[in-house]
Amino acid sequence: MAAAMPLALVVLLLLGPGGPARAESPRDSLREELVITPLPSGDVAATFQFRIRWDSELQREGVSHYRLFPKALGQLISKYSLRELHLSFTQGFWRTRYWGPPFLQASSDTDHYFLRYAVLPREVVCTENLTPWKKLLPCSSKAGLSVLLKADRLFHTRYHSQAVHIRPICRNARCTSISWELRQTLSVVFDAFITGQGKKDWSLFRMFSRTLTEPCPLASESRVYVDITNYSQDNETVEVNPPPTTTYEDVILGTRRTYAVYDLLDTAMINNSRNLNLQLKWKKPPENEAPPVPFLHAQRYVSGYGLQKGELSTLLYNTHPYRAFPVLLLDSVPWYLRLYVHTLTITSKGKENKPSYIHYQPAQDRLQPHLLEMLIQLPANSVTKVSIQFERALLKWTEYTPDPNHGFYISPSVLSALVPSMVAAKPVDWEGSPLFNTLFPVSDGSSYFVRLYTEPLLVNLPTPDFSMPYNVICLTCTVVAVCYGSFYNLLTRTFHIEEPSTGGLAKRLANLIRRARGVPPL
């Protein structure tokens, strides 16, 4: 009896005086969704979103237990008093002119005094970033939508972008307490003619080589949305399988869109066939129609000849027939392109266009790049050209990359604008709406937010002839080897004086013959 007392005491302490305690509701939640959008060009875009919301103030509370939120990111927030973090890795270029506006994460309001911006136009070292990104997910790649994230399929696409976004969210109107939101987004664009074997048909298996088998058990919401705006089940030209149970309609990026909804938490959705393989088949060949032109798109290029001077030019297109709107242009140019700010020109419809706001931070050699930020008003149905001249710097020979003749990459320009909407939109319910809808904050129903990136540029710099050091090294090594070998041979060789020999068998035979003839011997 005495031996059982400590165990009974431990059980009593765990249960408490009031008996079994009620399990507290979790303070964190996970939502995951996949949006499949057939693009006007015939390609197919797939956007994954995994959102974790944690009702905890990490910078005030001493948190030691993590359930869904990654511990590595939580410790980063607590240690460095992090307010927001937006990190993305992109391979390829989103072609706004042919694909329409991209699904991008817009930053929330922040104090610009604490804002830090950095960009790497090219990753020199080849690394695989998908595996550590998937490890941040609560279900990793074992269940839910993350089972579709197969590296060999994602990295062989026309466009691939993965990102991590961390930001605080107010729990009430006065923002007296906050929650932390982690969004992991991944966007890919598949070439429908390759995945569909020359057709515009697509399916989950053709794109990802896998199908959905079960939802993530830790997710409170797991859904797949398919854009069926341009066709429906009643249309005789296409066939969508399986037929959707519900649909969702809303104004997305200025146009009214219709989505077929597939809820993975619905047991009947997967249990009937043990997997879910969404697919679209065309009964008739689709008509080749010109894709709609977005109201805002941009193009960037470098001009000039020689390796001394050049010019950076950015073209901003406003295709709206009667409305003008402002655009915030941000440029980060490396220090080895020395900008001539007095050559900055902005023209619209052949006339000078003075920016409403301009901020320029000059570069410091080998320390920081140029930073140029401008607010430009784009007239209706116009093309605005922003150009600035530069001079190429000569780097030290140790600062060149292993392939200097390939060129140096210049980061793209960033455009942020409120674009006029074709259809009036309503305010977004952040918790009740799909995740992809909360990507586009709407201040009023007449416009929507868009952030675009231009092409990265490839610029050649004055490059020395790196073959000369190679030739000098080869010649020097050859001369040293020949001279050193000869002197070493002379210094280390031992010479001996060889005594003349008395002759061999041949000499004896010759002497015998000479004696027989009466001739003196040799």
CSV table of N, CA and C in Angstrom, one decimal, residues 385-456:
chain,number,residue,atom,x,y,z
A,385,LYS,N,7.5,55.6,-70.9
A,385,LYS,CA,8.9,55.1,-71.0
A,385,LYS,C,9.7,55.8,-69.9
A,386,VAL,N,10.4,55.0,-69.1
A,386,VAL,CA,11.3,55.5,-68.0
A,386,VAL,C,12.7,55.0,-68.4
A,387,SER,N,13.6,55.9,-68.6
A,387,SER,CA,15.0,55.6,-69.1
A,387,SER,C,16.0,56.4,-68.3
A,388,ILE,N,17.1,55.7,-68.1
A,388,ILE,CA,18.3,56.4,-67.4
A,388,ILE,C,19.5,55.8,-67.9
A,389,GLN,N,20.6,56.6,-68.1
A,389,GLN,CA,21.8,56.1,-68.6
A,389,GLN,C,22.8,55.7,-67.5
A,390,PHE,N,23.7,54.8,-67.8
A,390,PHE,CA,24.7,54.3,-66.8
A,390,PHE,C,26.0,54.1,-67.5
A,391,GLU,N,27.0,54.0,-66.6
A,391,GLU,CA,28.4,53.6,-67.1
A,391,GLU,C,28.8,52.4,-66.3
A,392,ARG,N,29.4,51.5,-67.1
A,392,ARG,CA,29.9,50.2,-66.5
A,392,ARG,C,31.2,50.4,-65.8
A,393,ALA,N,31.3,49.8,-64.6
A,393,ALA,CA,32.5,49.9,-63.8
A,393,ALA,C,33.4,48.7,-64.1
A,394,LEU,N,34.7,48.9,-63.8
A,394,LEU,CA,35.7,47.8,-64.0
A,394,LEU,C,35.9,47.2,-62.6
A,395,LEU,N,35.6,45.9,-62.5
A,395,LEU,CA,35.7,45.2,-61.2
A,395,LEU,C,37.2,44.7,-61.0
A,396,LYS,N,37.5,44.4,-59.8
A,396,LYS,CA,38.7,43.7,-59.5
A,396,LYS,C,38.7,42.3,-60.0
A,397,TRP,N,39.8,41.8,-60.3
A,397,TRP,CA,39.8,40.5,-61.0
A,397,TRP,C,39.3,39.4,-60.1
A,398,THR,N,39.3,39.6,-58.8
A,398,THR,CA,38.8,38.6,-57.8
A,398,THR,C,37.3,38.7,-57.7
A,399,GLU,N,36.7,39.8,-58.2
A,399,GLU,CA,35.2,40.0,-58.0
A,399,GLU,C,34.4,39.4,-59.2
A,400,TYR,N,35.0,38.9,-60.2
A,400,TYR,CA,34.3,38.3,-61.3
A,400,TYR,C,33.8,36.9,-60.9
A,401,THR,N,32.7,36.6,-61.5
A,401,THR,CA,32.1,35.2,-61.3
A,401,THR,C,32.9,34.2,-62.1
A,402,PRO,N,32.7,32.9,-61.8
A,402,PRO,CA,33.5,31.9,-62.6
A,402,PRO,C,33.2,32.0,-64.1
A,403,ASP,N,32.0,32.5,-64.5
A,403,ASP,CA,31.7,32.6,-65.9
A,403,ASP,C,31.4,34.1,-66.3
A,404,PRO,N,32.5,35.0,-66.2
A,404,PRO,CA,32.2,36.4,-66.4
A,404,PRO,C,31.7,36.8,-67.8
A,405,ASN,N,32.0,36.0,-68.8
A,405,ASN,CA,31.6,36.3,-70.1
A,405,ASN,C,30.1,36.0,-70.3
A,406,HIS,N,29.5,35.3,-69.4
A,406,HIS,CA,28.0,35.1,-69.4
A,406,HIS,C,27.3,36.4,-69.1
A,407,GLY,N,27.8,37.3,-68.3
A,407,GLY,CA,27.2,38.5,-68.0
A,407,GLY,C,26.8,38.6,-66.5
A,408,PHE,N,26.2,39.7,-66.1
A,408,PHE,CA,25.8,39.9,-64.7
A,408,PHE,C,24.3,40.3,-64.8
A,409,TYR,N,23.6,39.6,-63.8
A,409,TYR,CA,22.1,39.8,-63.8
A,409,TYR,C,21.8,41.0,-63.0
A,410,ILE,N,20.8,41.8,-63.5
A,410,ILE,CA,20.3,43.0,-62.9
A,410,ILE,C,18.8,42.6,-62.4
A,411,SER,N,18.5,43.0,-61.1
A,411,SER,CA,17.2,42.6,-60.6
A,411,SER,C,16.1,43.3,-61.3
A,412,PRO,N,14.9,42.7,-61.3
A,412,PRO,CA,13.8,43.4,-62.1
A,412,PRO,C,13.2,44.6,-61.3
A,413,SER,N,12.5,45.4,-62.0
A,413,SER,CA,11.8,46.5,-61.4
A,413,SER,C,10.5,46.0,-60.8
A,414,VAL,N,10.0,46.6,-59.8
A,414,VAL,CA,8.8,46.2,-59.0
A,414,VAL,C,7.8,47.3,-59.2
A,415,LEU,N,6.6,46.9,-59.7
A,415,LEU,CA,5.5,47.9,-59.9
A,415,LEU,C,4.4,47.6,-58.9
A,416,SER,N,3.9,48.6,-58.2
A,416,SER,CA,2.8,48.4,-57.3
A,416,SER,C,1.7,49.5,-57.7
A,417,ALA,N,0.5,49.0,-57.9
A,417,ALA,CA,-0.6,49.9,-58.3
A,417,ALA,C,-1.9,49.5,-57.9
A,418,LEU,N,-2.9,50.4,-57.8
A,418,LEU,CA,-4.3,50.1,-57.7
A,418,LEU,C,-4.9,50.3,-59.1
A,419,VAL,N,-5.2,49.1,-59.7
A,419,VAL,CA,-5.7,49.1,-61.0
A,419,VAL,C,-7.2,49.2,-61.0
A,420,PRO,N,-7.8,50.0,-61.9
A,420,PRO,CA,-9.3,50.1,-62.0
A,420,PRO,C,-9.9,48.7,-62.3
A,421,SER,N,-11.0,48.5,-61.6
A,421,SER,CA,-11.7,47.2,-61.7
A,421,SER,C,-12.9,47.3,-62.7
A,422,MET,N,-13.1,46.3,-63.4
A,422,MET,CA,-14.3,46.2,-64.3
A,422,MET,C,-15.6,46.0,-63.6
A,423,VAL,N,-15.5,45.3,-62.5
A,423,VAL,CA,-16.7,45.0,-61.7
A,423,VAL,C,-16.5,45.4,-60.3
A,424,ALA,N,-17.5,46.0,-59.7
A,424,ALA,CA,-17.4,46.5,-58.3
A,424,ALA,C,-17.2,45.3,-57.4
A,425,ALA,N,-16.3,45.4,-56.4
A,425,ALA,CA,-16.0,44.3,-55.5
A,425,ALA,C,-16.5,44.7,-54.1
A,426,LYS,N,-16.8,43.7,-53.3
A,426,LYS,CA,-17.2,43.9,-51.9
A,426,LYS,C,-16.1,43.7,-51.0
A,427,PRO,N,-16.1,44.3,-49.8
A,427,PRO,CA,-15.0,44.0,-48.8
A,427,PRO,C,-14.9,42.5,-48.5
A,428,VAL,N,-13.7,42.1,-48.3
A,428,VAL,CA,-13.4,40.7,-48.1
A,428,VAL,C,-13.5,40.3,-46.6
A,429,ASP,N,-14.2,39.2,-46.4
A,429,ASP,CA,-14.2,38.5,-45.1
A,429,ASP,C,-13.0,37.7,-45.0
A,430,TRP,N,-12.0,38.1,-44.2
A,430,TRP,CA,-10.7,37.5,-44.2
A,430,TRP,C,-10.7,36.1,-43.7
A,431,GLU,N,-11.6,35.7,-42.8
A,431,GLU,CA,-11.7,34.4,-42.2
A,431,GLU,C,-12.7,33.5,-43.0
A,432,GLY,N,-13.7,34.1,-43.5
A,432,GLY,CA,-14.7,33.3,-44.2
A,432,GLY,C,-14.5,33.1,-45.7
A,433,SER,N,-13.6,33.9,-46.3
A,433,SER,CA,-13.4,33.7,-47.7
A,433,SER,C,-12.2,32.8,-48.0
A,434,PRO,N,-12.1,32.3,-49.2
A,434,PRO,CA,-11.0,31.4,-49.5
A,434,PRO,C,-9.6,32.2,-49.4
A,435,LEU,N,-8.6,31.4,-49.2
A,435,LEU,CA,-7.3,32.1,-49.0
A,435,LEU,C,-6.8,32.9,-50.2
A,436,PHE,N,-7.1,32.4,-51.4
A,436,PHE,CA,-6.7,33.2,-52.6
A,436,PHE,C,-7.4,34.5,-52.7
A,437,ASN,N,-8.6,34.6,-52.2
A,437,ASN,CA,-9.3,35.9,-52.2
A,437,ASN,C,-8.7,36.9,-51.3
A,438,THR,N,-8.1,36.5,-50.2
A,438,THR,CA,-7.4,37.4,-49.3
A,438,THR,C,-6.1,37.9,-49.7
A,439,LEU,N,-5.6,37.4,-50.9
A,439,LEU,CA,-4.4,37.9,-51.5
A,439,LEU,C,-4.5,39.3,-52.0
A,440,PHE,N,-5.8,39.7,-52.3
A,440,PHE,CA,-6.0,40.9,-53.0
A,440,PHE,C,-6.8,41.9,-52.1
A,441,PRO,N,-6.2,42.6,-51.2
A,441,PRO,CA,-7.0,43.5,-50.4
A,441,PRO,C,-7.6,44.6,-51.2
A,442,VAL,N,-8.9,44.9,-50.9
A,442,VAL,CA,-9.7,45.9,-51.7
A,442,VAL,C,-10.0,47.0,-50.8
A,443,SER,N,-9.5,48.2,-51.1
A,443,SER,CA,-9.9,49.4,-50.3
A,443,SER,C,-11.2,49.9,-50.7
A,444,ASP,N,-11.6,49.8,-51.9
A,444,ASP,CA,-12.9,50.2,-52.4
A,444,ASP,C,-13.3,49.3,-53.6
A,445,GLY,N,-14.5,49.3,-54.0
A,445,GLY,CA,-14.9,48.4,-55.1
A,445,GLY,C,-14.5,48.8,-56.5
A,446,SER,N,-13.8,50.0,-56.6
A,446,SER,CA,-13.5,50.5,-57.9
A,446,SER,C,-12.1,50.1,-58.4
A,447,SER,N,-11.2,49.5,-57.5
A,447,SER,CA,-9.9,49.2,-57.9
A,447,SER,C,-9.4,48.0,-57.1
A,448,TYR,N,-8.3,47.4,-57.6
A,448,TYR,CA,-7.7,46.2,-56.9
A,448,TYR,C,-6.2,46.4,-57.0
A,449,PHE,N,-5.5,45.8,-56.0
A,449,PHE,CA,-4.1,45.9,-55.9
A,449,PHE,C,-3.4,44.9,-56.7
A,450,VAL,N,-2.3,45.3,-57.4
A,450,VAL,CA,-1.5,44.5,-58.3
A,450,VAL,C,0.0,44.8,-58.0
A,451,ARG,N,0.8,43.8,-57.9
A,451,ARG,CA,2.2,44.0,-57.9
A,451,ARG,C,2.9,43.1,-58.9
A,452,LEU,N,3.6,43.8,-59.8
A,452,LEU,CA,4.2,43.1,-61.0
A,452,LEU,C,5.8,43.3,-60.9
A,453,TYR,N,6.4,42.3,-61.6
A,453,TYR,CA,7.9,42.3,-61.7
A,453,TYR,C,8.2,42.2,-63.2
A,454,THR,N,9.2,43.1,-63.6
A,454,THR,CA,9.6,43.0,-65.0
A,454,THR,C,10.7,41.9,-65.1
A,455,GLU,N,11.2,41.8,-66.3
A,455,GLU,CA,12.2,40.8,-66.6
A,455,GLU,C,13.6,41.2,-65.9
A,456,PRO,N,14.3,40.3,-65.4
A,456,PRO,CA,15.7,40.6,-65.0
A,456,PRO,C,16.6,40.7,-66.2
